[in-house]
Amino acid sequence: MHDDIEHILISEEEIQTKIKEMGKAISEEYDSRFPLVIGVLKGALPFMADIIKRVETHLEIDFMDVSSYGKGTVSSGEVKIIKDLDTTVEGRDVIILEDIIDSGITLNYLISLIKHRGAKSVKIITLLDKPDGRKVDLVPDVAGFIVPDAFVVGYGLDFAERYRNLPYIGVLKPKIYNNEAAASETL
Ligand code: PRP
Ligand code: MN
Ligand code: MG
């Protein structure tokens, strides 16, 4: 698995140090506000698991799974809900956690949905931001690291559902994504 990585972009230690800082900031800003922390499946899972442990105030967690159509090609902004929240967001201070913002289409949709449902506030916290990929105007409130327009995987980010379990963020070797057929063969 590690052999498929061209180079490590952000080490495990760098990620964890950043998450500690981010968690501290959330603790201060949301003290006594009982925020609803929403993780966007599946990519946000490792980030969410680590950051909530660094928050020192009460919080509630929930999950959403969405899939966007025409990804990478059409900027339709059309997003389908695969799994909705169990929680009512009305009147809540919502924090949306993402592993990466690329085109911005996924979050653009989620933000309007959650605002429409009457959230008191919505904050976007992403571990990675890839501003070069943007198709809609969206700036996160907090971004851990800015990444270049490369094929990054690991720490939740996948290529064909693989590599999410890497503890670091790495750039995938081009031969891996140039040969998707060969990749699925070894599944
Ligand atoms: C990835 C990533 C973000 C989204 C960002 O999720 O985890 O959720 O794409 O892309 P965007 O800014 O262009 O919308 P994906 O839809 O691949 O699902 P996954 O998290 O299950 O991998
Ligand atoms: Mn995702
Ligand atoms: Mg994905």
CSV table of N, CA and C in Angstrom, one decimal, residues 82-151:
chain,number,residue,atom,x,y,z
A,82,ILE,N,-27.3,10.4,0.6
A,82,ILE,CA,-27.3,9.0,0.8
A,82,ILE,C,-27.7,8.6,2.2
A,83,LYS,N,-27.2,9.4,3.2
A,83,LYS,CA,-27.6,9.2,4.6
A,83,LYS,C,-27.8,10.6,5.2
A,84,ASP,N,-29.0,10.8,5.7
A,84,ASP,CA,-29.3,12.1,6.3
A,84,ASP,C,-28.9,12.1,7.8
A,85,LEU,N,-29.0,13.3,8.4
A,85,LEU,CA,-28.8,13.4,9.8
A,85,LEU,C,-29.9,12.8,10.6
A,86,ASP,N,-29.6,12.4,11.8
A,86,ASP,CA,-30.6,11.9,12.7
A,86,ASP,C,-31.1,13.1,13.6
A,87,THR,N,-30.3,14.1,13.6
A,87,THR,CA,-30.5,15.3,14.5
A,87,THR,C,-31.3,16.4,13.8
A,88,THR,N,-32.0,17.1,14.6
A,88,THR,CA,-32.7,18.4,14.1
A,88,THR,C,-31.7,19.5,14.3
A,89,VAL,N,-31.4,20.2,13.2
A,89,VAL,CA,-30.3,21.2,13.3
A,89,VAL,C,-30.9,22.6,13.7
A,90,GLU,N,-32.2,22.7,13.7
A,90,GLU,CA,-32.9,24.0,14.0
A,90,GLU,C,-32.4,24.6,15.3
A,91,GLY,N,-31.9,25.8,15.2
A,91,GLY,CA,-31.4,26.5,16.4
A,91,GLY,C,-30.0,26.0,16.9
A,92,ARG,N,-29.4,25.1,16.2
A,92,ARG,CA,-28.1,24.6,16.7
A,92,ARG,C,-26.9,25.3,16.1
A,93,ASP,N,-25.8,25.3,16.9
A,93,ASP,CA,-24.5,25.7,16.4
A,93,ASP,C,-23.9,24.5,15.7
A,94,VAL,N,-23.8,24.6,14.4
A,94,VAL,CA,-23.4,23.4,13.6
A,94,VAL,C,-21.9,23.6,13.2
A,95,ILE,N,-21.1,22.6,13.3
A,95,ILE,CA,-19.8,22.5,12.7
A,95,ILE,C,-19.7,21.4,11.7
A,96,ILE,N,-19.4,21.7,10.5
A,96,ILE,CA,-19.3,20.7,9.5
A,96,ILE,C,-17.8,20.3,9.3
A,97,LEU,N,-17.5,19.0,9.4
A,97,LEU,CA,-16.1,18.6,9.3
A,97,LEU,C,-15.9,17.9,7.9
A,98,GLU,N,-14.9,18.3,7.2
A,98,GLU,CA,-14.5,17.7,5.9
A,98,GLU,C,-13.1,17.3,5.9
A,99,ASP,N,-12.7,16.3,5.2
A,99,ASP,CA,-11.3,16.0,5.0
A,99,ASP,C,-10.7,16.9,3.9
A,100,ILE,N,-11.5,17.2,2.9
A,100,ILE,CA,-10.9,18.1,1.8
A,100,ILE,C,-12.0,18.8,1.1
A,101,ILE,N,-11.8,20.1,0.8
A,101,ILE,CA,-12.7,20.8,-0.1
A,101,ILE,C,-11.9,21.0,-1.5
A,102,ASP,N,-12.6,20.4,-2.5
A,102,ASP,CA,-12.0,20.5,-3.8
A,102,ASP,C,-12.8,21.5,-4.7
A,103,SER,N,-13.8,20.9,-5.4
A,103,SER,CA,-14.6,21.8,-6.2
A,103,SER,C,-15.5,22.7,-5.3
A,104,GLY,N,-15.8,22.2,-4.1
A,104,GLY,CA,-16.7,23.0,-3.2
A,104,GLY,C,-18.1,22.6,-3.4
A,105,ILE,N,-18.4,21.8,-4.3
A,105,ILE,CA,-19.8,21.4,-4.6
A,105,ILE,C,-20.5,20.7,-3.5
A,106,THR,N,-19.9,19.8,-2.9
A,106,THR,CA,-20.4,19.0,-1.8
A,106,THR,C,-20.8,19.9,-0.6
A,107,LEU,N,-19.9,20.8,-0.2
A,107,LEU,CA,-20.1,21.7,0.9
A,107,LEU,C,-21.1,22.8,0.6
A,108,ASN,N,-21.0,23.3,-0.6
A,108,ASN,CA,-21.9,24.3,-1.0
A,108,ASN,C,-23.4,23.9,-0.8
A,109,TYR,N,-23.6,22.7,-1.2
A,109,TYR,CA,-25.0,22.1,-1.0
A,109,TYR,C,-25.3,21.9,0.5
A,110,LEU,N,-24.4,21.3,1.2
A,110,LEU,CA,-24.6,21.0,2.6
A,110,LEU,C,-24.8,22.3,3.4
A,111,ILE,N,-24.1,23.3,3.1
A,111,ILE,CA,-24.2,24.6,3.9
A,111,ILE,C,-25.7,25.1,3.6
A,112,SER,N,-26.1,25.2,2.4
A,112,SER,CA,-27.4,25.8,2.1
A,112,SER,C,-28.5,24.9,2.8
A,113,LEU,N,-28.3,23.6,2.7
A,113,LEU,CA,-29.3,22.7,3.3
A,113,LEU,C,-29.4,22.9,4.8
A,114,ILE,N,-28.3,23.0,5.5
A,114,ILE,CA,-28.3,23.1,7.0
A,114,ILE,C,-28.8,24.5,7.4
A,115,LYS,N,-28.5,25.5,6.6
A,115,LYS,CA,-29.0,26.9,6.9
A,115,LYS,C,-30.5,26.9,6.7
A,116,HIS,N,-30.9,26.3,5.6
A,116,HIS,CA,-32.4,26.2,5.3
A,116,HIS,C,-33.2,25.5,6.4
A,117,ARG,N,-32.5,24.5,7.0
A,117,ARG,CA,-33.2,23.8,8.1
A,117,ARG,C,-33.1,24.6,9.4
A,118,GLY,N,-32.6,25.8,9.4
A,118,GLY,CA,-32.7,26.7,10.5
A,118,GLY,C,-31.6,26.6,11.5
A,119,ALA,N,-30.4,26.2,11.1
A,119,ALA,CA,-29.3,26.2,12.1
A,119,ALA,C,-29.0,27.6,12.5
A,120,LYS,N,-28.6,27.7,13.8
A,120,LYS,CA,-28.3,29.1,14.3
A,120,LYS,C,-27.0,29.6,13.7
A,121,SER,N,-26.0,28.7,13.6
A,121,SER,CA,-24.7,29.1,12.9
A,121,SER,C,-24.2,27.8,12.2
A,122,VAL,N,-23.4,28.0,11.2
A,122,VAL,CA,-22.7,26.9,10.5
A,122,VAL,C,-21.3,27.3,10.3
A,123,LYS,N,-20.4,26.4,10.8
A,123,LYS,CA,-19.0,26.7,10.6
A,123,LYS,C,-18.4,25.5,9.8
A,124,ILE,N,-17.5,25.8,8.8
A,124,ILE,CA,-16.9,24.8,8.0
A,124,ILE,C,-15.4,24.6,8.4
A,125,ILE,N,-15.1,23.4,8.9
A,125,ILE,CA,-13.7,23.1,9.2
A,125,ILE,C,-13.3,22.0,8.4
A,126,THR,N,-12.2,22.2,7.6
A,126,THR,CA,-11.7,21.2,6.7
A,126,THR,C,-10.2,21.0,7.1
A,127,LEU,N,-9.8,19.7,7.0
A,127,LEU,CA,-8.4,19.4,7.2
A,127,LEU,C,-7.6,20.0,6.0
A,128,LEU,N,-8.0,19.7,4.8
A,128,LEU,CA,-7.3,20.1,3.6
A,128,LEU,C,-8.2,21.0,2.8
A,129,ASP,N,-7.5,21.9,2.1
A,129,ASP,CA,-8.2,22.8,1.2
A,129,ASP,C,-7.4,22.8,-0.1
A,130,LYS,N,-8.1,22.5,-1.2
A,130,LYS,CA,-7.4,22.5,-2.6
A,130,LYS,C,-8.1,23.6,-3.4
A,131,PRO,N,-7.6,24.9,-3.2
A,131,PRO,CA,-8.3,26.0,-3.8
A,131,PRO,C,-8.3,26.0,-5.3
A,132,ASP,N,-7.3,25.3,-5.9
A,132,ASP,CA,-7.2,25.3,-7.4
A,132,ASP,C,-8.3,24.4,-8.0
A,133,GLY,N,-9.0,23.6,-7.2
A,133,GLY,CA,-10.0,22.8,-7.7
A,133,GLY,C,-11.4,23.4,-7.7
A,134,ARG,N,-11.5,24.6,-7.1
A,134,ARG,CA,-12.8,25.2,-6.9
A,134,ARG,C,-13.6,25.5,-8.2
A,135,LYS,N,-14.9,25.1,-8.1
A,135,LYS,CA,-15.8,25.4,-9.2
A,135,LYS,C,-17.0,26.3,-8.7
A,136,VAL,N,-17.1,26.3,-7.4
A,136,VAL,CA,-18.1,27.3,-6.8
A,136,VAL,C,-17.4,28.1,-5.7
A,137,ASP,N,-17.9,29.3,-5.5
A,137,ASP,CA,-17.3,30.2,-4.6
A,137,ASP,C,-17.5,29.7,-3.1
A,138,LEU,N,-16.4,29.2,-2.5
A,138,LEU,CA,-16.6,28.7,-1.2
A,138,LEU,C,-15.2,28.8,-0.4
A,139,VAL,N,-15.3,29.5,0.7
A,139,VAL,CA,-14.1,29.6,1.5
A,139,VAL,C,-14.4,29.0,2.9
A,140,PRO,N,-13.6,28.0,3.3
A,140,PRO,CA,-13.8,27.4,4.6
A,140,PRO,C,-13.5,28.4,5.8
A,141,ASP,N,-14.1,28.2,6.9
A,141,ASP,CA,-13.8,29.1,8.0
A,141,ASP,C,-12.4,28.7,8.6
A,142,VAL,N,-12.2,27.4,8.6
A,142,VAL,CA,-10.9,26.9,9.1
A,142,VAL,C,-10.4,25.8,8.1
A,143,ALA,N,-9.1,26.0,7.7
A,143,ALA,CA,-8.5,24.9,6.9
A,143,ALA,C,-7.1,24.6,7.5
A,144,GLY,N,-6.9,23.3,7.7
A,144,GLY,CA,-5.6,22.9,8.3
A,144,GLY,C,-4.4,23.1,7.4
A,145,PHE,N,-4.5,22.6,6.2
A,145,PHE,CA,-3.4,22.7,5.2
A,145,PHE,C,-4.0,23.0,3.8
A,146,ILE,N,-3.2,23.8,3.1
A,146,ILE,CA,-3.6,24.0,1.7
A,146,ILE,C,-2.8,23.0,0.9
A,147,VAL,N,-3.5,22.3,0.0
A,147,VAL,CA,-2.8,21.3,-0.8
A,147,VAL,C,-2.8,21.7,-2.3
A,148,PRO,N,-1.7,21.3,-3.0
A,148,PRO,CA,-1.7,21.5,-4.5
A,148,PRO,C,-2.7,20.7,-5.3
A,149,ASP,N,-2.8,21.0,-6.5
A,149,ASP,CA,-3.7,20.2,-7.4
A,149,ASP,C,-3.1,18.9,-7.8
A,150,ALA,N,-2.9,18.0,-6.8
A,150,ALA,CA,-2.3,16.7,-7.1
A,150,ALA,C,-3.3,15.7,-6.5
A,151,PHE,N,-3.0,14.4,-6.9
A,151,PHE,CA,-3.9,13.3,-6.4
A,151,PHE,C,-3.5,12.9,-5.0
